[in-house]
Short mmCIF file of C-alpha atoms and ligand atoms in Angstrom, two decimals:
data_model
loop_
_atom_site.label_atom_id
_atom_site.label_comp_id
_atom_site.label_asym_id
_atom_site.label_seq_id
_atom_site.Cartn_x
_atom_site.Cartn_y
_atom_site.Cartn_z
CA MET A 632 -9.62 -42.02 -15.24
CA ASN A 633 -11.05 -41.58 -18.26
CA ASN A 634 -7.96 -41.94 -21.91
CA HIS A 635 -10.40 -39.73 -23.52
CA TYR A 636 -12.88 -36.28 -22.95
CA ASP A 637 -14.61 -34.57 -23.86
CA VAL A 638 -12.17 -31.63 -22.74
CA ILE A 639 -8.18 -31.62 -21.24
CA ILE A 640 -7.92 -27.94 -19.65
CA VAL A 641 -4.69 -27.33 -18.89
CA GLY A 642 -3.60 -24.99 -15.91
CA GLY A 643 -5.62 -25.48 -12.21
CA GLY A 644 -6.18 -21.73 -11.54
CA VAL A 645 -8.84 -19.60 -11.53
CA ILE A 646 -9.93 -19.68 -14.77
CA GLY A 647 -9.10 -23.15 -16.32
CA SER A 648 -11.04 -24.04 -12.95
CA SER A 649 -14.10 -21.01 -14.64
CA ILE A 650 -13.91 -23.46 -17.61
CA ALA A 651 -13.97 -26.89 -16.12
CA PHE A 652 -16.86 -25.13 -13.88
CA HIS A 653 -18.88 -24.36 -16.90
CA LEU A 654 -17.96 -27.30 -19.33
CA SER A 655 -19.44 -29.90 -16.17
CA LYS A 656 -22.44 -27.88 -15.86
CA ARG A 657 -23.63 -28.26 -19.64
CA GLY A 658 -22.80 -31.99 -19.47
CA LYS A 659 -19.53 -32.33 -20.89
CA LYS A 660 -17.16 -35.29 -19.89
CA VAL A 661 -14.10 -32.94 -18.85
CA LEU A 662 -10.36 -33.71 -16.74
CA LEU A 663 -8.08 -30.48 -15.57
CA VAL A 664 -4.72 -31.00 -15.79
CA GLU A 665 -2.37 -28.77 -13.14
CA LYS A 666 1.74 -29.36 -12.97
CA ASN A 667 1.81 -28.49 -9.60
CA GLN A 668 -1.41 -28.28 -6.99
CA LEU A 669 -4.40 -26.75 -8.24
CA ALA A 670 -4.79 -22.47 -7.07
CA THR A 671 -1.21 -22.15 -5.88
CA LYS A 672 -0.41 -19.43 -9.14
CA ALA A 673 -1.10 -16.51 -9.77
CA SER A 674 -4.79 -17.53 -8.20
CA SER A 675 -4.07 -17.89 -5.07
CA ALA A 676 -1.90 -14.81 -5.41
CA ALA A 677 -4.85 -12.26 -6.29
CA ALA A 678 -5.60 -10.12 -3.99
CA GLY A 679 -9.41 -10.80 -5.16
CA MET A 680 -10.94 -7.48 -6.25
CA LEU A 681 -13.26 -7.23 -8.37
CA GLY A 682 -12.69 -3.23 -9.37
CA ALA A 683 -13.84 -3.45 -12.82
CA GLN A 684 -14.63 -0.02 -13.14
CA THR A 685 -11.54 0.74 -10.51
CA GLU A 686 -9.02 -0.75 -12.54
CA LEU A 687 -10.57 -0.37 -16.17
CA GLU A 688 -11.90 2.65 -15.85
CA LYS A 689 -13.02 3.85 -19.40
CA ASP A 690 -15.13 2.09 -22.20
CA SER A 691 -13.23 -0.87 -24.13
CA PRO A 692 -14.00 -4.39 -24.88
CA LEU A 693 -12.67 -5.76 -21.96
CA PHE A 694 -14.60 -3.27 -19.78
CA ARG A 695 -18.13 -3.83 -21.16
CA LEU A 696 -17.27 -7.75 -20.05
CA ALA A 697 -15.60 -6.62 -16.13
CA ARG A 698 -18.55 -4.87 -15.97
CA LYS A 699 -20.28 -8.21 -17.18
CA SER A 700 -17.94 -10.85 -14.43
CA ARG A 701 -18.51 -8.71 -12.39
CA ALA A 702 -22.44 -9.31 -12.29
CA MET A 703 -22.23 -12.56 -11.93
CA PHE A 704 -20.20 -13.10 -8.48
CA PRO A 705 -24.13 -12.65 -6.59
CA LYS A 706 -25.51 -16.04 -8.06
CA LEU A 707 -22.12 -17.25 -8.69
CA SER A 708 -21.24 -16.99 -5.31
CA GLU A 709 -24.21 -19.16 -3.41
CA GLU A 710 -24.23 -21.85 -6.89
CA LEU A 711 -20.20 -22.22 -5.59
CA LYS A 712 -22.02 -22.63 -1.72
CA GLU A 713 -24.10 -24.88 -2.48
CA LEU A 714 -22.05 -27.66 -4.59
CA SER A 715 -18.55 -26.92 -3.55
CA GLY A 716 -19.61 -26.04 0.39
CA ILE A 717 -17.00 -23.42 -0.04
CA ASP A 718 -17.70 -20.56 0.83
CA ILE A 719 -15.77 -17.47 -1.64
CA GLU A 720 -16.13 -14.80 0.68
CA LEU A 721 -18.37 -12.48 -1.81
CA VAL A 722 -17.71 -8.86 0.01
CA GLN A 723 -19.43 -6.13 -1.91
CA ASN A 724 -18.99 -2.92 -0.03
CA GLY A 725 -17.68 -1.17 -2.97
CA MET A 726 -13.79 0.90 -2.95
CA ILE A 727 -12.78 4.49 -2.92
CA LYS A 728 -9.73 4.96 -5.57
CA ILE A 729 -8.10 8.28 -3.90
CA ALA A 730 -6.52 11.18 -5.31
CA GLU A 731 -3.17 12.03 -3.79
CA THR A 732 -1.92 14.87 -5.98
CA ASP A 733 -4.19 17.76 -7.76
CA GLU A 734 -3.49 16.26 -11.11
CA GLU A 735 -4.97 12.15 -9.94
CA MET A 736 -7.82 14.25 -8.78
CA SER A 737 -8.90 15.90 -11.81
CA LEU A 738 -8.51 12.42 -13.40
CA LEU A 739 -10.37 11.30 -10.88
CA LYS A 740 -13.08 13.11 -11.28
CA SER A 741 -13.29 13.61 -15.30
CA LEU A 742 -13.40 9.50 -14.86
CA VAL A 743 -16.79 10.07 -13.10
CA PRO A 744 -18.88 10.92 -15.68
CA LEU A 745 -17.35 9.29 -18.03
CA GLN A 746 -18.69 6.15 -16.40
CA GLN A 747 -22.10 7.64 -15.20
CA LYS A 748 -22.46 8.36 -19.31
CA LEU A 749 -21.54 4.91 -19.65
CA GLY A 750 -24.35 3.62 -16.38
CA GLU A 751 -21.99 2.59 -14.54
CA VAL A 752 -22.84 4.19 -10.25
CA THR A 753 -20.10 6.00 -9.02
CA GLU A 754 -19.27 9.79 -7.07
CA TRP A 755 -16.90 12.19 -6.53
CA VAL A 756 -16.42 11.97 -2.46
CA PRO A 757 -14.87 15.73 -1.78
CA THR A 758 -11.78 16.13 1.00
CA ASP A 759 -14.59 16.71 4.08
CA GLU A 760 -16.90 14.46 3.17
CA LEU A 761 -14.39 11.45 2.27
CA HIS A 762 -12.71 12.10 5.93
CA ALA A 763 -15.52 11.92 8.03
CA GLN A 764 -16.47 8.43 6.52
CA GLU A 765 -12.94 7.49 6.52
CA PRO A 766 -10.91 9.30 9.50
CA ALA A 767 -7.97 7.11 9.56
CA LEU A 768 -6.60 7.73 6.10
CA SER A 769 -4.14 10.08 6.58
CA GLU A 770 -5.30 14.20 6.04
CA HIS A 771 -2.90 14.62 2.79
CA ILE A 772 -5.89 13.05 0.87
CA LYS A 773 -7.60 15.43 -1.55
CA GLY A 774 -10.78 13.32 -2.01
CA ALA A 775 -12.06 9.88 -4.20
CA MET A 776 -13.98 8.49 -6.49
CA TYR A 777 -16.60 6.44 -4.69
CA ILE A 778 -17.50 2.72 -6.66
CA PRO A 779 -20.38 1.68 -4.86
CA ASN A 780 -19.98 -2.02 -6.94
CA ASP A 781 -16.50 -2.77 -7.10
CA GLY A 782 -15.77 -5.83 -4.04
CA ASN A 783 -13.75 -8.20 -3.87
CA VAL A 784 -13.78 -11.78 -3.07
CA SER A 785 -11.08 -14.42 -1.38
CA ALA A 786 -9.20 -14.80 -4.71
CA PRO A 787 -7.79 -18.66 -3.23
CA SER A 788 -11.20 -20.32 -2.09
CA LEU A 789 -13.27 -18.26 -5.34
CA SER A 790 -10.03 -21.18 -7.65
CA LYS A 791 -11.36 -23.81 -5.04
CA ALA A 792 -14.85 -23.76 -5.09
CA PHE A 793 -15.07 -23.32 -9.37
CA ALA A 794 -12.67 -26.98 -9.04
CA LEU A 795 -14.46 -28.54 -6.17
CA SER A 796 -17.61 -27.69 -8.22
CA ALA A 797 -16.07 -29.11 -11.32
CA VAL A 798 -15.11 -32.13 -9.20
CA ALA A 799 -19.07 -32.81 -7.99
CA LEU A 800 -20.64 -31.99 -11.03
CA GLY A 801 -18.34 -34.48 -13.65
CA THR A 802 -15.23 -32.73 -13.51
CA ASP A 803 -11.59 -35.15 -13.48
CA ILE A 804 -8.57 -33.26 -12.11
CA GLN A 805 -4.94 -34.97 -12.59
CA GLU A 806 -2.69 -33.14 -9.71
CA TYR A 807 1.44 -32.71 -10.26
CA THR A 808 1.33 -33.92 -14.00
CA GLU A 809 2.37 -31.28 -16.25
CA VAL A 810 2.04 -31.18 -20.41
CA TYR A 811 4.43 -31.32 -22.13
CA ASP A 812 3.15 -31.21 -26.06
CA PHE A 813 0.01 -31.35 -28.07
CA ILE A 814 -1.41 -34.93 -29.88
CA LYS A 815 -1.35 -33.83 -32.83
CA GLU A 816 -3.51 -35.66 -36.85
CA LYS A 817 -3.28 -33.84 -39.51
CA ASP A 818 -3.86 -30.60 -39.03
CA ARG A 819 -6.67 -31.40 -35.86
CA VAL A 820 -4.71 -31.93 -31.66
CA VAL A 821 -6.19 -34.64 -30.79
CA GLY A 822 -5.00 -34.12 -27.14
CA VAL A 823 -1.59 -34.18 -24.77
CA GLN A 824 0.92 -35.91 -23.84
CA THR A 825 2.05 -35.56 -19.84
CA LEU A 826 4.88 -37.06 -18.11
CA ALA A 827 2.00 -39.54 -16.74
CA GLY A 828 1.61 -40.63 -20.79
CA SER A 829 -1.41 -39.96 -22.38
CA ILE A 830 -4.55 -38.50 -22.54
CA TYR A 831 -7.77 -38.05 -25.85
CA ALA A 832 -9.57 -34.97 -25.62
CA ASP A 833 -11.95 -33.92 -28.38
CA GLU A 834 -11.19 -29.62 -27.02
CA THR A 835 -8.29 -29.42 -25.70
CA ILE A 836 -8.02 -25.78 -23.57
CA VAL A 837 -4.85 -23.97 -22.03
CA ALA A 838 -5.42 -22.21 -19.99
CA GLY A 839 -1.94 -22.22 -18.61
CA GLY A 840 -1.54 -18.45 -16.42
CA ALA A 841 1.26 -16.86 -17.75
CA TRP A 842 2.64 -20.24 -19.13
CA SER A 843 0.51 -21.02 -22.02
CA GLU A 844 3.14 -19.23 -24.09
CA GLN A 845 5.95 -21.85 -23.01
CA LEU A 846 3.20 -25.12 -24.84
CA LEU A 847 1.79 -23.13 -27.29
CA LYS A 848 5.33 -23.76 -28.85
CA GLN A 849 4.68 -26.76 -29.25
CA ALA A 850 2.03 -26.01 -30.96
CA ASP A 851 4.38 -23.67 -33.17
CA THR A 852 2.59 -20.49 -31.71
CA GLN A 853 4.35 -17.07 -30.35
CA LEU A 854 1.80 -15.69 -28.34
CA ASN A 855 2.53 -12.00 -27.32
CA THR A 856 2.65 -12.61 -23.90
CA TYR A 857 4.65 -11.71 -20.84
CA PRO A 858 4.72 -12.43 -17.33
CA VAL A 859 4.57 -9.15 -14.85
CA LYS A 860 5.26 -10.20 -10.96
CA GLY A 861 3.42 -8.93 -8.24
CA GLU A 862 4.20 -9.04 -3.87
CA CYS A 863 1.06 -8.97 -2.13
CA PHE A 864 1.25 -8.14 2.23
CA SER A 865 -0.92 -8.91 4.26
CA VAL A 866 -1.55 -7.79 7.97
CA ARG A 867 -4.26 -8.89 10.49
CA VAL A 868 -5.88 -5.13 12.95
CA LYS A 869 -8.19 -5.79 15.93
CA ALA A 870 -11.17 -4.01 13.52
CA SER A 871 -9.89 -2.39 9.85
CA PRO A 872 -9.34 0.84 9.69
CA ILE A 873 -11.06 1.47 6.66
CA THR A 874 -14.42 0.22 5.50
CA ARG A 875 -14.24 -0.35 2.18
CA THR A 876 -11.32 -1.22 -0.20
CA VAL A 877 -8.87 1.16 -1.04
CA PHE A 878 -7.11 1.74 -4.04
CA ALA A 879 -4.17 4.38 -4.69
CA ASN A 880 -1.48 4.90 -7.46
CA GLY A 881 0.89 1.55 -6.91
CA CYS A 882 -0.44 -0.10 -3.56
CA TYR A 883 -3.46 -0.63 -2.29
CA ILE A 884 -5.62 -1.72 0.82
CA VAL A 885 -7.99 -4.54 0.35
CA PRO A 886 -10.41 -4.94 3.82
CA LYS A 887 -11.42 -8.83 4.21
CA LEU A 888 -13.62 -10.95 6.40
CA GLY A 889 -12.00 -11.99 9.68
CA GLY A 890 -9.83 -8.54 10.07
CA ARG A 891 -7.35 -8.92 7.98
CA LEU A 892 -5.79 -6.42 5.30
CA VAL A 893 -4.52 -7.59 2.43
CA ILE A 894 -2.02 -5.16 1.05
CA GLY A 895 -0.53 -4.90 -2.89
CA ALA A 896 0.99 -4.88 -5.05
CA THR A 897 4.22 -4.55 -6.88
CA GLU A 898 5.23 -4.83 -10.81
CA ARG A 899 7.55 -6.30 -12.32
CA ALA A 900 7.47 -7.07 -15.93
CA ASN A 901 9.66 -10.15 -17.31
CA THR A 902 10.20 -12.28 -14.66
CA PHE A 903 9.10 -15.87 -13.29
CA ASP A 904 11.13 -15.34 -10.19
CA GLU A 905 8.25 -15.83 -7.49
CA THR A 906 10.57 -15.29 -4.16
CA VAL A 907 8.96 -11.81 -1.80
CA SER A 908 11.92 -9.21 -1.96
CA LEU A 909 12.25 -6.67 0.85
CA ASN A 910 12.37 -3.74 -1.36
CA GLY A 911 9.32 -4.78 -2.95
CA VAL A 912 7.42 -4.98 1.03
CA SER A 913 9.13 -2.54 2.09
CA ARG A 914 8.15 0.02 -0.45
CA LEU A 915 3.90 -1.38 -0.22
CA MET A 916 4.94 -0.66 3.43
CA GLU A 917 5.71 2.96 2.72
CA ARG A 918 2.32 3.83 0.34
CA ALA A 919 0.06 1.79 2.66
CA THR A 920 1.24 3.40 6.24
CA LYS A 921 1.52 6.82 4.06
CA ILE A 922 -2.27 6.16 2.98
CA ILE A 923 -3.45 4.50 6.37
CA PRO A 924 -1.06 5.98 9.27
CA GLU A 925 -2.08 4.29 12.23
CA LEU A 926 -1.20 0.47 9.83
CA GLU A 927 2.13 0.76 11.42
CA ASN A 928 0.61 -0.96 15.15
CA ALA A 929 -1.41 -4.02 12.12
CA GLN A 930 -0.23 -7.53 13.33
CA TRP A 931 1.79 -8.95 10.23
CA GLU A 932 0.66 -11.48 8.82
CA LYS A 933 2.32 -12.91 5.79
CA ALA A 934 4.24 -11.86 2.13
CA TRP A 935 3.67 -13.76 -1.77
CA ALA A 936 4.51 -13.39 -4.73
CA GLY A 937 1.67 -13.97 -8.24
CA ILE A 938 2.99 -14.03 -11.68
CA ARG A 939 0.21 -12.16 -13.73
CA PRO A 940 -0.50 -13.25 -17.11
CA GLN A 941 0.26 -9.53 -19.19
CA THR A 942 -0.07 -9.72 -23.01
CA GLY A 943 0.93 -7.44 -25.37
CA ASP A 944 -2.31 -5.12 -26.43
CA GLY A 945 -3.59 -5.24 -22.92
CA LEU A 946 -6.19 -7.83 -23.99
CA PRO A 947 -6.05 -11.27 -22.94
CA TYR A 948 -5.79 -14.26 -25.41
CA LEU A 949 -9.87 -16.35 -25.47
CA GLY A 950 -10.63 -18.55 -28.48
CA ARG A 951 -10.09 -21.25 -30.97
CA HIS A 952 -6.29 -21.70 -32.32
CA PRO A 953 -6.75 -20.69 -35.54
CA LYS A 954 -4.75 -23.81 -37.35
CA TRP A 955 -5.36 -25.57 -35.24
CA ASP A 956 -8.33 -27.65 -35.05
CA GLY A 957 -9.09 -29.11 -30.97
CA LEU A 958 -7.33 -26.64 -29.59
CA SER A 959 -8.86 -23.51 -27.80
CA ILE A 960 -6.71 -20.52 -25.91
CA ALA A 961 -8.02 -18.87 -22.46
CA THR A 962 -5.14 -16.18 -20.88
CA GLY A 963 -3.63 -13.05 -20.39
CA HIS A 964 -6.00 -11.34 -17.59
CA TYR A 965 -3.55 -9.78 -16.46
CA ARG A 966 -4.30 -7.20 -13.44
CA ASN A 967 -7.98 -9.01 -13.32
CA GLY A 968 -8.28 -12.77 -13.86
CA ILE A 969 -10.38 -13.01 -10.36
CA LEU A 970 -13.30 -10.45 -11.87
CA LEU A 971 -12.78 -11.69 -14.73
CA SER A 972 -13.19 -15.36 -14.71
CA PRO A 973 -17.11 -15.98 -14.35
CA ILE A 974 -17.35 -14.72 -17.58
CA THR A 975 -14.34 -17.02 -19.41
CA GLY A 976 -15.47 -19.71 -18.05
CA TRP A 977 -18.29 -19.18 -19.52
CA GLN A 978 -17.79 -17.62 -23.23
CA MET A 979 -15.10 -20.61 -23.75
CA ALA A 980 -18.29 -23.34 -22.67
CA GLU A 981 -19.89 -21.49 -25.53
CA LEU A 982 -17.34 -21.10 -27.90
CA VAL A 983 -16.91 -25.77 -27.43
CA GLU A 984 -20.26 -26.11 -27.10
CA GLY A 985 -20.39 -23.86 -31.54
CA LYS A 986 -20.88 -20.80 -30.55
CA GLU A 987 -19.51 -17.44 -31.61
CA ILE A 988 -17.56 -15.82 -28.84
CA ASP A 989 -19.24 -12.74 -28.68
CA ASP A 990 -17.92 -9.41 -29.81
CA HIS A 991 -16.62 -8.24 -26.75
CA PHE A 992 -13.63 -10.07 -26.76
CA ARG A 993 -11.51 -9.96 -29.28
CA VAL A 994 -11.61 -10.80 -32.54
CA GLU A 995 -9.95 -14.55 -31.49
CA ARG A 996 -9.22 -15.15 -34.96
CA ASN A 997 -7.35 -12.53 -35.72
CA SER A 998 -5.46 -12.22 -32.94
CA ILE A 999 -3.79 -15.23 -33.22
CA ARG A 1000 -3.51 -14.71 -36.62
CA GLU A 1001 -1.27 -11.84 -36.05
CA LEU A 1002 1.05 -14.33 -34.28
CA ARG A 1003 4.38 -16.03 -36.44
CA ILE A 1004 2.94 -19.23 -36.99
P1 FAD B 745 -2.96 -19.44 -12.74
O1 FAD B 745 -3.02 -18.71 -11.94
O2 FAD B 745 -1.26 -18.46 -12.89
O3 FAD B 745 -2.90 -20.46 -12.96
C1 FAD B 745 -2.44 -21.92 -14.70
C2 FAD B 745 -2.15 -22.44 -13.89
O4 FAD B 745 -1.34 -23.11 -15.24
C3 FAD B 745 -0.93 -22.73 -12.98
O5 FAD B 745 -1.64 -23.52 -11.93
C4 FAD B 745 -0.18 -23.83 -13.97
O6 FAD B 745 1.04 -24.39 -12.26
C5 FAD B 745 -0.73 -24.74 -14.48
N1 FAD B 745 0.51 -24.22 -15.44
C6 FAD B 745 1.34 -24.11 -16.49
N2 FAD B 745 1.22 -24.89 -18.11
C7 FAD B 745 0.87 -26.20 -17.33
C8 FAD B 745 1.53 -26.96 -17.85
N3 FAD B 745 2.27 -26.93 -18.92
N4 FAD B 745 0.99 -28.81 -17.36
C9 FAD B 745 0.51 -28.23 -16.65
N5 FAD B 745 0.04 -27.17 -16.43
C10 FAD B 745 -0.22 -26.27 -16.36
N6 FAD B 745 -7.06 -10.47 -10.48
C11 FAD B 745 -8.16 -9.32 -10.61
O7 FAD B 745 -9.17 -9.53 -10.77
N7 FAD B 745 -8.10 -8.44 -8.84
C12 FAD B 745 -7.49 -9.05 -7.87
O8 FAD B 745 -7.15 -7.95 -6.94
C13 FAD B 745 -5.98 -9.39 -8.08
N8 FAD B 745 -4.88 -9.35 -7.32
C14 FAD B 745 -3.69 -9.32 -7.68
C15 FAD B 745 -2.34 -10.08 -7.10
C16 FAD B 745 -1.32 -10.35 -7.25
C17 FAD B 745 -0.44 -9.56 -6.62
C18 FAD B 745 -1.00 -10.81 -8.45
C19 FAD B 745 0.12 -11.41 -9.26
C20 FAD B 745 -2.13 -11.29 -9.52
C21 FAD B 745 -3.55 -10.24 -9.51
N9 FAD B 745 -4.47 -10.27 -9.92
C22 FAD B 745 -5.90 -9.87 -9.57
C23 FAD B 745 -5.05 -11.31 -11.75
C24 FAD B 745 -4.80 -12.90 -11.35
O9 FAD B 745 -4.33 -12.98 -10.18
C25 FAD B 745 -4.48 -12.95 -12.40
O10 FAD B 745 -5.33 -12.43 -13.71
C26 FAD B 745 -5.07 -14.87 -12.76
O11 FAD B 745 -4.82 -14.82 -11.44
C27 FAD B 745 -4.89 -15.55 -13.73
O12 FAD B 745 -5.06 -17.05 -13.90
P2 FAD B 745 -5.11 -17.66 -14.94
O13 FAD B 745 -5.98 -19.44 -13.94
O14 FAD B 745 -4.60 -17.94 -16.72
O15 FAD B 745 -3.25 -18.22 -13.76
N1 LIG B 746 -5.58 -6.26 -9.86
C1 LIG B 746 -4.02 -6.33 -8.83
C2 LIG B 746 -3.22 -6.38 -9.55
O1 LIG B 746 -2.78 -7.41 -10.27
O2 LIG B 746 -2.75 -6.69 -8.53
#
């Protein structure tokens, strides 16, 4: 292990690991520091949906960014497999966003031409057609917006594949090592303090998910972020009752390879509690069996929870710190960190190489200037 790196990345979730991968591809000597084990927090809790059109819906910088990131997955999947041996289980079979009420139906119907105008593929599937395509759906479902280009991956595999590919390209990894402060010289961050000692770098990037805010206080920075707990569970089925991900108000059901269905997710703001509650899981079960009644017979597998990093205005923080040279931030991906991980890694690597972050991102200098620094 060196004591001086080109870049230290704090946080071994999908965001930190993607940044490490993209930087090491460019020949940078990178250290990825993780206080627990790699890919054990939000990034392993995620359902893995690549829901650019499902989750984000309307035109915005984040929507455009998400579409770009989604398009990176097919090539990335091959590259990561070759470097790490890990299959990220990319499934590109689309999603259906279902309407259970007249209000939901008119809202979803209005999104179809909006997204088509933006060049995206989507169509409205009327009731009869939907039930012919997906006979397991409950009769009360009135139709669906079909989004063929939104797929899914295995979130834990993606995070590990990024990290192991980075290692194959020369990145060092230090697990069970908490970064508790920055090493500062005048107005520059020149490294990090860990319980295992001081480590120096030209650039330090904080990618600590929902915990970034705590660490950044050591750089006199108050991020406008908050944690949002999410619970999920999974079941096993002999044959999947649905051919595509079903996305509904307050519930989604994601068919995974090998006869698993992942069902999520609850939302509870302002808590770092990672335990699974009976209330959360029973509400999800009720929703899921209302949408697909035969799920009552599915075999229980497991339940889990994770903490999403959300920001005050819903946009991630990506960019250089306005006050401290050598310090950058990549956090706040909320419900879409898996989807946004490829483009985030690429953009942060561009930034380290001195290129301006493009305007699909929030203008990071302004965003951080607003903070109480
Ligand atoms: P994390 O995965 O939380 O990683 C941050 C890491 O930093 C942690 O491992 C932590 O231990 C480490 N760390 C923090 N502070 C320090 C420190 N001081 N020193 C060292 N290490 C530190 N997104 C999608 O795109 N699609 C989905 O379908 C989806 N489903 C989700 C379902 C659930 C239930 C949840 C909870 C989230 C879901 N998400 C989904 C969102 C996605 O999981 C997150 O946006 C993403 O994982 C955030 O990644 P991250 O690397 O920023 O955070
Ligand atoms: N994107 C799904 C979730 O965060 O639950």
